[in-house]
Coordinates of C-alpha atoms in Angstrom, one line a residue:
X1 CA -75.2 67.0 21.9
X2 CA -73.7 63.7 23.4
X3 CA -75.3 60.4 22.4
X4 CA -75.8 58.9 25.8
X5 CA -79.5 57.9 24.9
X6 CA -79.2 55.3 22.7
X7 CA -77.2 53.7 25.3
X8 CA -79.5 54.8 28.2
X9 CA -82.6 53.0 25.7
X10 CA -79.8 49.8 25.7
X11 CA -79.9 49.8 29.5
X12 CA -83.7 50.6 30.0
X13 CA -84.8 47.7 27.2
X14 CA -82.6 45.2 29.1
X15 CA -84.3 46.3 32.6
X16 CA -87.9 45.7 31.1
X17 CA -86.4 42.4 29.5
X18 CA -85.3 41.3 33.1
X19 CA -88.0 42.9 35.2
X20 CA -88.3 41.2 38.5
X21 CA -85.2 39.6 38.5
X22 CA -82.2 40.6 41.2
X23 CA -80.0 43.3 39.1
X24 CA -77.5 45.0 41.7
X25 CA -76.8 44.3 45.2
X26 CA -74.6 46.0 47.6
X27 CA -74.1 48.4 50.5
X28 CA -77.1 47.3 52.1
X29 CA -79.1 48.2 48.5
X30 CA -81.2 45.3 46.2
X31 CA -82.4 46.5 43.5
X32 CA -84.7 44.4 41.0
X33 CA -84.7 45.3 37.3
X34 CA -87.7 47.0 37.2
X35 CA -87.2 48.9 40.6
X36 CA -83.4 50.0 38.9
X37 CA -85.2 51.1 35.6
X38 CA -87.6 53.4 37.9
X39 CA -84.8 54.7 40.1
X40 CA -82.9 56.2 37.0
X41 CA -85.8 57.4 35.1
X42 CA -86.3 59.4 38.4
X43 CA -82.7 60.5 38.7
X44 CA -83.0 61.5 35.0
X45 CA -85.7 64.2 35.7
X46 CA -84.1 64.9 39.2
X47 CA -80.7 66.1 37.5
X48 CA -82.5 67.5 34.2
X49 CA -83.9 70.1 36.6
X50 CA -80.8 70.5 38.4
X51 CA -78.3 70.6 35.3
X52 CA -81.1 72.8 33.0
X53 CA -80.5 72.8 29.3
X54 CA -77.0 74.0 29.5
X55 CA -74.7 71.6 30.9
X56 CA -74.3 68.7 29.2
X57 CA -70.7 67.2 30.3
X58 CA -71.2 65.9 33.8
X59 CA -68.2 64.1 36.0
X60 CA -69.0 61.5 38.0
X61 CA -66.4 60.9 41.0
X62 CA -67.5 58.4 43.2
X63 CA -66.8 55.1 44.9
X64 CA -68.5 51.8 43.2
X65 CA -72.3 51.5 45.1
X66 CA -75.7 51.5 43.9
X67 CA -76.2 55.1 43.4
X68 CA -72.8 55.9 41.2
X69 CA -74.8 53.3 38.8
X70 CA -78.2 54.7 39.4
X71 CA -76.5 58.3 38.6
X72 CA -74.6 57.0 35.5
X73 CA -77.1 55.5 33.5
X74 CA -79.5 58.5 34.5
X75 CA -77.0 61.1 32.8
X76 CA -77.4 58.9 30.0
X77 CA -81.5 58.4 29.9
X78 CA -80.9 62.1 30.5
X79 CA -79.1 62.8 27.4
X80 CA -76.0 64.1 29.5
X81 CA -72.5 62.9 28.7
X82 CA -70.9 61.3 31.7
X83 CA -67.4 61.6 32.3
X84 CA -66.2 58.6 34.7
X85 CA -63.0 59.9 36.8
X86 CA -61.2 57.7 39.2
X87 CA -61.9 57.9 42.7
X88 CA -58.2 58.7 43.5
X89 CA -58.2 61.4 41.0
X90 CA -57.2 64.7 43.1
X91 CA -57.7 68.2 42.4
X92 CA -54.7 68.8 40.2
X93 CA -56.3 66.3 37.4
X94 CA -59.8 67.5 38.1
X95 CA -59.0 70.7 37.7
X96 CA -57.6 69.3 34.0
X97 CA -60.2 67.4 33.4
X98 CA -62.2 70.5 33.5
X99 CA -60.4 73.3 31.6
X100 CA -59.2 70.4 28.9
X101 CA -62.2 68.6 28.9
X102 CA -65.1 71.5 29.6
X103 CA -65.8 69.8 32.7
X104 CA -67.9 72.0 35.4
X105 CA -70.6 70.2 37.1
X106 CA -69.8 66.6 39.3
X107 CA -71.6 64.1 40.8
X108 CA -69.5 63.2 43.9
X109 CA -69.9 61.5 47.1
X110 CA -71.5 63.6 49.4
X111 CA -69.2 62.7 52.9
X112 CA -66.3 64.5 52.0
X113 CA -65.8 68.1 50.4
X114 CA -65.1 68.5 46.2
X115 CA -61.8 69.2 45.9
X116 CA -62.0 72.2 44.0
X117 CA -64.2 75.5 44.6
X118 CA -67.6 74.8 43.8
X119 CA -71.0 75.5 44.9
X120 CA -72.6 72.6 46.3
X121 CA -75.9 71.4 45.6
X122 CA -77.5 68.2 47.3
X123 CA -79.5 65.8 44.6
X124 CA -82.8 64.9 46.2
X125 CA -83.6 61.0 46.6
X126 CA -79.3 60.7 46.3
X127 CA -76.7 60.5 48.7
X128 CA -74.8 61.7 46.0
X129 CA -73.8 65.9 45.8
X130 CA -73.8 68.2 42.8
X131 CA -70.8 70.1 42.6
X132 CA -71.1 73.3 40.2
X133 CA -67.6 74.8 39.6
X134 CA -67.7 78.6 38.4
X135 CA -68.2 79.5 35.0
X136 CA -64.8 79.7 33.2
X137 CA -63.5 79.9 29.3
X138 CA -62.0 76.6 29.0
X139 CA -61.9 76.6 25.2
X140 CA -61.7 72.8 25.2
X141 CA -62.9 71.0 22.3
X142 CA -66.3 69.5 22.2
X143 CA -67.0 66.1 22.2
X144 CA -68.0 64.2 19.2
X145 CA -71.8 64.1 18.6
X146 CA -71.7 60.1 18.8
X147 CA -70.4 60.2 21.8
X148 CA -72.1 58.4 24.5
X149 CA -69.5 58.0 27.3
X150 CA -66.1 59.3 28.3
X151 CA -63.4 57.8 30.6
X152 CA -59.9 58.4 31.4
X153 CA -56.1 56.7 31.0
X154 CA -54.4 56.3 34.4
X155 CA -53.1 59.5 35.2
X156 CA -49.9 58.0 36.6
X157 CA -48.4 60.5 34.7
X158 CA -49.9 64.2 33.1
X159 CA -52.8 64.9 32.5
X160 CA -55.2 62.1 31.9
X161 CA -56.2 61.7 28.8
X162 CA -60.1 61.6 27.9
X163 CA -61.5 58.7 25.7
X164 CA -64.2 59.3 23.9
X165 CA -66.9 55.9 22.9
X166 CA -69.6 55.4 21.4
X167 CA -72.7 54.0 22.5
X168 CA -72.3 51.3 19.3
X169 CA -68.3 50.5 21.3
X170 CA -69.7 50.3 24.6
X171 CA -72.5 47.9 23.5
X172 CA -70.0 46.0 21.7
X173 CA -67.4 45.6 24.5
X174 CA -70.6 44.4 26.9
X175 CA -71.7 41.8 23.9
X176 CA -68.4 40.7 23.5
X177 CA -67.7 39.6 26.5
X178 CA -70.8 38.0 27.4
X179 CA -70.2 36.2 23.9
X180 CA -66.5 35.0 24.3
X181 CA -66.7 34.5 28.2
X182 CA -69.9 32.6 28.7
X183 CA -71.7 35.2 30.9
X184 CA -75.4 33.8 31.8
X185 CA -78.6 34.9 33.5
X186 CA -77.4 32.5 36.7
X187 CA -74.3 34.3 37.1
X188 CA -73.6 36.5 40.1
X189 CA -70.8 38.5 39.4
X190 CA -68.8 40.3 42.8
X191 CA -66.7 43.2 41.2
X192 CA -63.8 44.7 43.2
X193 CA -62.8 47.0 40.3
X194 CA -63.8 50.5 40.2
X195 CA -66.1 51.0 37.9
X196 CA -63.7 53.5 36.1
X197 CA -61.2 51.3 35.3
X198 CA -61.9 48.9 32.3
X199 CA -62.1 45.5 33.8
X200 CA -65.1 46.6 35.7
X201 CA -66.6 48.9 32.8
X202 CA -66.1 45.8 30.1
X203 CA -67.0 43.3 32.3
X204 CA -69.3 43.9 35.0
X205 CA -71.0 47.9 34.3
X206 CA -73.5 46.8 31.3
X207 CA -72.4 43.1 30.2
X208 CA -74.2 41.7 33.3
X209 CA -77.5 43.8 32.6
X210 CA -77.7 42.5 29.4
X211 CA -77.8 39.5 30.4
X212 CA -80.3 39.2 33.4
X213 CA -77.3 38.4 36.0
X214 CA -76.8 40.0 39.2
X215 CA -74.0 42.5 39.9
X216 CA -72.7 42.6 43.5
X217 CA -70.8 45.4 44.6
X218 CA -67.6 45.5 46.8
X219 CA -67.2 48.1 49.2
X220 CA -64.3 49.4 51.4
X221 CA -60.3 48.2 51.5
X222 CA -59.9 44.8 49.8
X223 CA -58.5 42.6 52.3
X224 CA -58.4 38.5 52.1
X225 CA -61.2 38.1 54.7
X226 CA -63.4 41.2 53.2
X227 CA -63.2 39.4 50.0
X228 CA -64.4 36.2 51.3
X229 CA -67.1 37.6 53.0
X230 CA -68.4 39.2 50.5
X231 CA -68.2 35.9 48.0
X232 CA -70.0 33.8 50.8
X233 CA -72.9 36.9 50.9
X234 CA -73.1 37.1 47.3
X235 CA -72.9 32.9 46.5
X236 CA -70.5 34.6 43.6
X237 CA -70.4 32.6 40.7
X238 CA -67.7 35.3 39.4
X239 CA -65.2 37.4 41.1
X240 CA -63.7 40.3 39.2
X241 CA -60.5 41.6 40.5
X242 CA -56.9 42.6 40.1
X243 CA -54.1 40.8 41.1
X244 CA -53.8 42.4 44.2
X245 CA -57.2 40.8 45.3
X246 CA -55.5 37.0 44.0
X247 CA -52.1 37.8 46.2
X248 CA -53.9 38.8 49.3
X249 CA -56.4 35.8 49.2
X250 CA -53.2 33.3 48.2
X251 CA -51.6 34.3 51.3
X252 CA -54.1 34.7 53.3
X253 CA -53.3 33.1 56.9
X254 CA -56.7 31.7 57.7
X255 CA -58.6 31.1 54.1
X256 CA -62.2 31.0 54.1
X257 CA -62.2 28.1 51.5
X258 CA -65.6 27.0 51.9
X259 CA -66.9 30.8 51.0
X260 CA -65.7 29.5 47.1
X261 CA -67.5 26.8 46.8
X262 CA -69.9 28.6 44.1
X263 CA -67.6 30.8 42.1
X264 CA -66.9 28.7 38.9
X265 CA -64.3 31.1 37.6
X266 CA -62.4 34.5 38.5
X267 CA -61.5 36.8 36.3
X268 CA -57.8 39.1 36.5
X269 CA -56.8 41.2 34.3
X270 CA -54.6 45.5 34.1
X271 CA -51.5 43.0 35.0
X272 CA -49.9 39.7 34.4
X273 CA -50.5 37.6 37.6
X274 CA -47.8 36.0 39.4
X275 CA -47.7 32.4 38.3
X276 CA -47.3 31.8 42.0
X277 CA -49.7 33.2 42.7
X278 CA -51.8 31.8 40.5
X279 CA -50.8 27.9 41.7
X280 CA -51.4 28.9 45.4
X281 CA -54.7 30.5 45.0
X282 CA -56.0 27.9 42.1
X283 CA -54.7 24.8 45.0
X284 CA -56.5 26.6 48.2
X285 CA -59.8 27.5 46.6
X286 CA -60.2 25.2 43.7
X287 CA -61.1 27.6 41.6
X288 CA -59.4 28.9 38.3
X289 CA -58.4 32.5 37.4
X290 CA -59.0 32.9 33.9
X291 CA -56.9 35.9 32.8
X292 CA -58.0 38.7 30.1
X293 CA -56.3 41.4 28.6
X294 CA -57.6 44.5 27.9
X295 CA -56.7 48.4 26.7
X296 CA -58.3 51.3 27.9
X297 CA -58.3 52.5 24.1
X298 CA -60.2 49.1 22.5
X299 CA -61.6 47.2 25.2
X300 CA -61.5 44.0 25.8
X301 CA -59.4 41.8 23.9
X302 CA -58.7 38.3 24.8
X303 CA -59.2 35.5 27.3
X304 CA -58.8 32.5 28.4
X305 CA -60.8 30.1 27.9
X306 CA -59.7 26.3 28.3
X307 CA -59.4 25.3 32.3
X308 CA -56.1 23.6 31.1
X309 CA -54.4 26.5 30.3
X310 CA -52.2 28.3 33.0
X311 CA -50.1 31.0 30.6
X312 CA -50.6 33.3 28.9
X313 CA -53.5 35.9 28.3
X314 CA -56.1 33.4 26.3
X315 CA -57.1 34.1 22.9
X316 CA -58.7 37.1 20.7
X317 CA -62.4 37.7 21.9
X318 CA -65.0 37.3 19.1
X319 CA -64.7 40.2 16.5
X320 CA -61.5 40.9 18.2
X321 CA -58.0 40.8 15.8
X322 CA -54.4 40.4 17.7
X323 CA -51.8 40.7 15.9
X324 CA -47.6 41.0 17.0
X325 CA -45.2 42.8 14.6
X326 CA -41.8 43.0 14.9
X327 CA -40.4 46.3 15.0
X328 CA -37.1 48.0 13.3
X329 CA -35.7 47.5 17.1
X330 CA -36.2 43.8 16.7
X331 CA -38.8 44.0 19.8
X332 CA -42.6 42.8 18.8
X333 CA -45.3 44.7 20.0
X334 CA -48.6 43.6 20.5
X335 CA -51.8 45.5 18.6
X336 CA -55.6 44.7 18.3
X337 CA -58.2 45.9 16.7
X338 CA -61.9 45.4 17.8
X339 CA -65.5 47.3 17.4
X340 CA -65.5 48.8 21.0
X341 CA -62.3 51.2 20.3
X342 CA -62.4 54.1 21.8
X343 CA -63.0 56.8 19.0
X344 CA -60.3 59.7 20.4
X345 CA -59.1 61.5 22.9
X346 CA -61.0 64.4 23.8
X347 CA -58.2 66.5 25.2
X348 CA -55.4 65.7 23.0
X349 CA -57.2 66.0 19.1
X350 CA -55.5 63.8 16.1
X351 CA -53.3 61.6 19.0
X352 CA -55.4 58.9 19.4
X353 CA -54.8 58.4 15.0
X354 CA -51.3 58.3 15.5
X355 CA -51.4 55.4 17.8
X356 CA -53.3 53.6 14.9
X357 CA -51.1 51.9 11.6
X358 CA -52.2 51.6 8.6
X359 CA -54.3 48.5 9.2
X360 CA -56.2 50.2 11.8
X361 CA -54.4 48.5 14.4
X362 CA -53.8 50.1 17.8
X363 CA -50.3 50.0 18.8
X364 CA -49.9 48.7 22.5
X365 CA -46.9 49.6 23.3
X366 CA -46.9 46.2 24.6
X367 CA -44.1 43.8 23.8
X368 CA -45.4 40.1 23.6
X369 CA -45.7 37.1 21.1
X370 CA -48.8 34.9 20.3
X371 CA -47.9 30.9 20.9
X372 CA -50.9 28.4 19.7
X373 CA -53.3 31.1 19.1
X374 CA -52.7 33.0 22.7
X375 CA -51.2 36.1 23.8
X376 CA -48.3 36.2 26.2
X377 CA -47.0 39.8 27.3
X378 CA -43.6 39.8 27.8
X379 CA -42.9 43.3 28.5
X380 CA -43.5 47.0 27.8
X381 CA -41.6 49.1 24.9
X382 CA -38.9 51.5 26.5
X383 CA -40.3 49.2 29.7
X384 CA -36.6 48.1 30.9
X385 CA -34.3 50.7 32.9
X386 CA -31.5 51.8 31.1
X387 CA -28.1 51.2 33.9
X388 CA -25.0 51.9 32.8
X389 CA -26.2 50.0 29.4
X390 CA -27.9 47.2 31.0
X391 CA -31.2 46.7 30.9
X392 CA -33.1 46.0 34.3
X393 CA -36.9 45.3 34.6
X394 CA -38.2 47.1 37.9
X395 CA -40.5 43.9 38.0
X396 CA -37.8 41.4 38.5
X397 CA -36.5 43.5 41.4
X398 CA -40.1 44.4 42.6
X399 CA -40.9 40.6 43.1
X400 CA -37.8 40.1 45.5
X401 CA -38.8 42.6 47.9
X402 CA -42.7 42.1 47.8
X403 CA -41.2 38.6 48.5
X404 CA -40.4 40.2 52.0
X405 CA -42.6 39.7 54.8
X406 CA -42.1 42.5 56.0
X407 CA -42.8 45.2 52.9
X408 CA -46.5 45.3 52.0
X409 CA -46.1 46.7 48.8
X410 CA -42.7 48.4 46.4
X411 CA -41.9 49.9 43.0
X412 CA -38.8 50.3 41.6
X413 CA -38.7 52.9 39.5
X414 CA -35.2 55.2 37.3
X415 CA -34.0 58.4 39.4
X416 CA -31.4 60.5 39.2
X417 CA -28.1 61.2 41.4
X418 CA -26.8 64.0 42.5
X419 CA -24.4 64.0 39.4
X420 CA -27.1 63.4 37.6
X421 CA -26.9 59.5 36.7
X422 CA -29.3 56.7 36.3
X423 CA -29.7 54.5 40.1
X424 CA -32.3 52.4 40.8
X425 CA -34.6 53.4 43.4
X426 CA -36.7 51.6 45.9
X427 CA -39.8 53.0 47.5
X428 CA -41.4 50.9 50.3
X429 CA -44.3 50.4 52.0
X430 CA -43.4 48.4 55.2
X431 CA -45.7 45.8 57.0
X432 CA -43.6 45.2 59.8
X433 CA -40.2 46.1 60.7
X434 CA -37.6 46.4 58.8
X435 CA -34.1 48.1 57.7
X436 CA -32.4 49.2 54.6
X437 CA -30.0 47.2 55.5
X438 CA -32.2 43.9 55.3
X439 CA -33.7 44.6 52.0
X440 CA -30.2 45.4 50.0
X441 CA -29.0 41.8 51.6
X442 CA -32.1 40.3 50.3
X443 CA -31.7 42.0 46.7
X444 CA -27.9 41.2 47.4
X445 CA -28.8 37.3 47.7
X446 CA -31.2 36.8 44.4
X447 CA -29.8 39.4 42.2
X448 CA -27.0 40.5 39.9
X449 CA -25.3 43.6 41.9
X450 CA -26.5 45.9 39.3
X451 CA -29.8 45.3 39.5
X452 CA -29.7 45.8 43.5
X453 CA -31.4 49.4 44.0
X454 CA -29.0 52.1 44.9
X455 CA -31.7 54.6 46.8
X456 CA -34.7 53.0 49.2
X457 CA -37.2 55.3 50.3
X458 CA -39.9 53.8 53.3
X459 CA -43.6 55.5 52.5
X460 CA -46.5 55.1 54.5
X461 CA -48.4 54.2 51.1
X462 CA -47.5 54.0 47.7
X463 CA -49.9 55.8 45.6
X464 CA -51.7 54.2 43.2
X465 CA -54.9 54.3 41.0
X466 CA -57.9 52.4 41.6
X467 CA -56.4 50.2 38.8
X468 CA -53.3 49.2 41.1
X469 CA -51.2 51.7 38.5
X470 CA -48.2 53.7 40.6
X471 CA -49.0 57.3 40.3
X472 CA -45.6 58.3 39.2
X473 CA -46.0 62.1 39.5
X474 CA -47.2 61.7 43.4
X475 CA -45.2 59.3 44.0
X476 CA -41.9 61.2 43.1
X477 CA -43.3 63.8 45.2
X478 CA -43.8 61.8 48.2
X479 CA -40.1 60.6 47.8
X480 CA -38.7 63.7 47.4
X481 CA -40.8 65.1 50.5
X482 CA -39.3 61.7 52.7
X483 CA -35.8 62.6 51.8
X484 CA -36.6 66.5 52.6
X485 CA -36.8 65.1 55.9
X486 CA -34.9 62.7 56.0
X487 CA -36.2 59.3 55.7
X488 CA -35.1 58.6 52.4
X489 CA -33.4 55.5 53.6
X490 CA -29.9 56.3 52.8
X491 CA -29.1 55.3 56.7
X492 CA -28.5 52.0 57.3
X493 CA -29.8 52.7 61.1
X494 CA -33.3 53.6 59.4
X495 CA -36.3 51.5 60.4
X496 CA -39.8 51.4 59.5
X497 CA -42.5 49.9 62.3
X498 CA -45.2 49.7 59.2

């Protein structure tokens, strides 16, 4: 039996604590404390009848609102295990998630079908449906008996793999950060991460309940006057986002810079933010983006601070360790250890050990180097593509053509040719138009010629998880299906209208 009550009493004593105070806003819901606390002690008995006594792992696969949070910590109050899937998961890694994790009932938004065979079943008092998949011997492993919560790695590549935490980590990744970042009862915090995805689950999902603050919720496509709109509505104290969100409001062609005036910090973290960026946002809105650095597997780990500092990934969190050590390679890789680790993966037993050393230290896989007590990432381990013997980071090219008005997003990522040798390979999504021809010149112009792609591939979208991750495996697929046809941008005639 999952431990999600001792987490679900965590939620409920901070609800009484708060009572009539403003708890979650968003999508035209406001929910006080108190009225929150009712609403999931409802949902609890709602889905108790619906699950009965046998189905204890539930999935829950829907878009950050007031009900995915109602849902969640009723699963806990419920005694349920909750298994948080990205919103861009589709049904090739649900269909994992269920045979590997033992998966078969999910709480989904209710507009569009499950996308796997299921027999639907609506939750009263919920815009929210059940989804009950047939009965099926999985033979997945069962969860650990302390577990309280489960969430998932990326999926940019495989299978996702299914992290098992404790209600005693989750608590400590929500104390943490209120501890090391200075979260108050006065702060409104605007999250545009998916709740999924650990900058919203460490920052925002229990930290701000403990505290008495209010969490407002973004809805829809982030876009630079979406964003300010919803700061103005919320008179956000905090904005949570990735640096996607910080790009699109640093280039924004009319900024709403009066709709800042009460955030006193935001928060950016699953990638290192363009220092650009970072100057042209920081000068327009006068406000400073303190960066934090987290791993799906610990939680969070370190940030900044000081309102002087500009590099860098701020220092270790309290009861957090960071330590680099320098590898037989002569590379250093970052690893932490904190109290809100993960405590496995579910679907790949005795892994998640091997990641650890010795020391208990999780190994990163991140390259990086700490300078005056702070962490700076300087790259990943096997990160660089191998050319020929030189080593080219897809970044360095990446920057060049986002640089380009007219390509709204691009990843550069190792393929193969048809004599089966390493070429870089661009895949594009255009904003305006543009040729082949234009983006080699402009790689041609900043770049050492063997680090200018040798394949460019125009996509309507590339794929990504609600993270801002490339999913590789789709995105290969998409690539292959545009050359199929034709459009792999081998022509120098080729255009792309966006």
């Amino acid at each position: 039996m999952a431990d999600g009550r001792a987490l679900g009493e965590v939620f409920l004593a901070a609800c009484a604590e708060h009572g009539d105070r403003r708890a979650v806003v968003g999508g035209g819901a406001e929910l006080t404390y108190a009225g929150f606390a009712a609403l999931v002690r409802e949902r609890a008995r709602t889905l108790d009848a619906l699950l009965g006594p046998g189905l204890v792992n539930v999935g829950l696969y829907a878009a950050n609102r007031a009900e995915y949070l109602v849902s969640y910590y009723a699963l806990l109050v419920a005694g349920r295990l909750p298994f948080l899937a990205d919103a861009k998961f589709g049904a090739a890694e649900l269909a994992g998630i269920r045979t590997s994790c033992g998966v078969s009932a999910f709480l989904h938004d209710g507009a569009g079908p499950f996308p796997l065979e299921n027999r639907a079943t609506a939750v009263p008092g919920s815009s929210l449906t059940l989804a009950l998949l047939p009965a099926t011997a999985t033979g997945a492993p069962a969860p650990r008996a302390a577990t309280a919560t489960c969430r998932f790695t990326s999926g940019s590549t495989g299978l996702p793999k299914c992290l098992e935490f404790t209600a005693q980590a989750v608590v400590s990744a929500a104390r943490t950060w209120v501890a090391g970042t200075g979260l108050g009862p006065d702060d409104r915090v605007l999250c545009l991460a998916g709740f999924t995805n650990g900058l919203a689950f460490n920052t925002s999902l229990l930290p701000v309940f403990l505290t008495g603050a209010e969490l407002h919720l973004y809805q829809g496509v982030p876009t630079s006057g979406g964003i300010s709109r919803a700061v103005a509505r919320a008179a956000a104290t905090r904005l949570v986002a990735f640096p996607l969100a910080y790009r699109l409001l640093a280039t924004a062609p009319r900024p709403d810079l009066g709709a800042f005036g009460t955030v006193t910090r935001a928060v950016s973290a699953a990638a290192v933010l363009d220092p650009g960026v970072r100057r042209e946002f920081e000068a327009r809105y006068g406000v400073r983006i303190a960066d934090y650095y987290g791993v799906a597997e610990t939680g969070p780990c370190t940030y900044e601070r000081d309102p002087g500092r500009t590099e860098g990934l701020g220092s270790a969190l309290p009861g957090v360790s960071v330590t680099v050590v320098e590898l037989p390679t002569g590379e250093s890789e970052v690893r932490v250890r904190t109290a809100s680790m993960a405590a496995g993966y579910l679907n790949a037993p005795g892994a998640f050990a091997q990641r650890l050393d010795a020391d208990g230290y999780y190994r990163t896989g991140d390259l990086g180097r700490l300078a005056d007590g702070r962490l700076f990432i300087t790259g990943r381990l096997g990160g660089p593509i191998n050319l020929a013997g030189r080593k080219i980071d897809p970044t360095e090219v990446e920057r060049i053509l986002l640089a380009l008005d007219a390509v709204a997003d691009a990843v550069v990522f190792a393929d193969a040719d048809a004599n089966g040798e390493t070429v870089l390979h661009a895949a594009l999504t255009a904003a305006g138009r543009i040729t082949r021809t234009e983006v080699l010149d402009a790689c041609r112009a900043d770049l050492a010629p063997f680090k200018v792609p040798g394949r460019v591939t125009f996509l309507p979208a590339i794929p990504r998880s609600t993270v801002g991750k490339v999913r590789v495996t789709e995105l290969r697929r998409l690539v292959a299906d545009a050359r199929a046809g034709g459009a792999d941008g081998h022509s120098p005639e080729l255009e792309s209208n966006g």
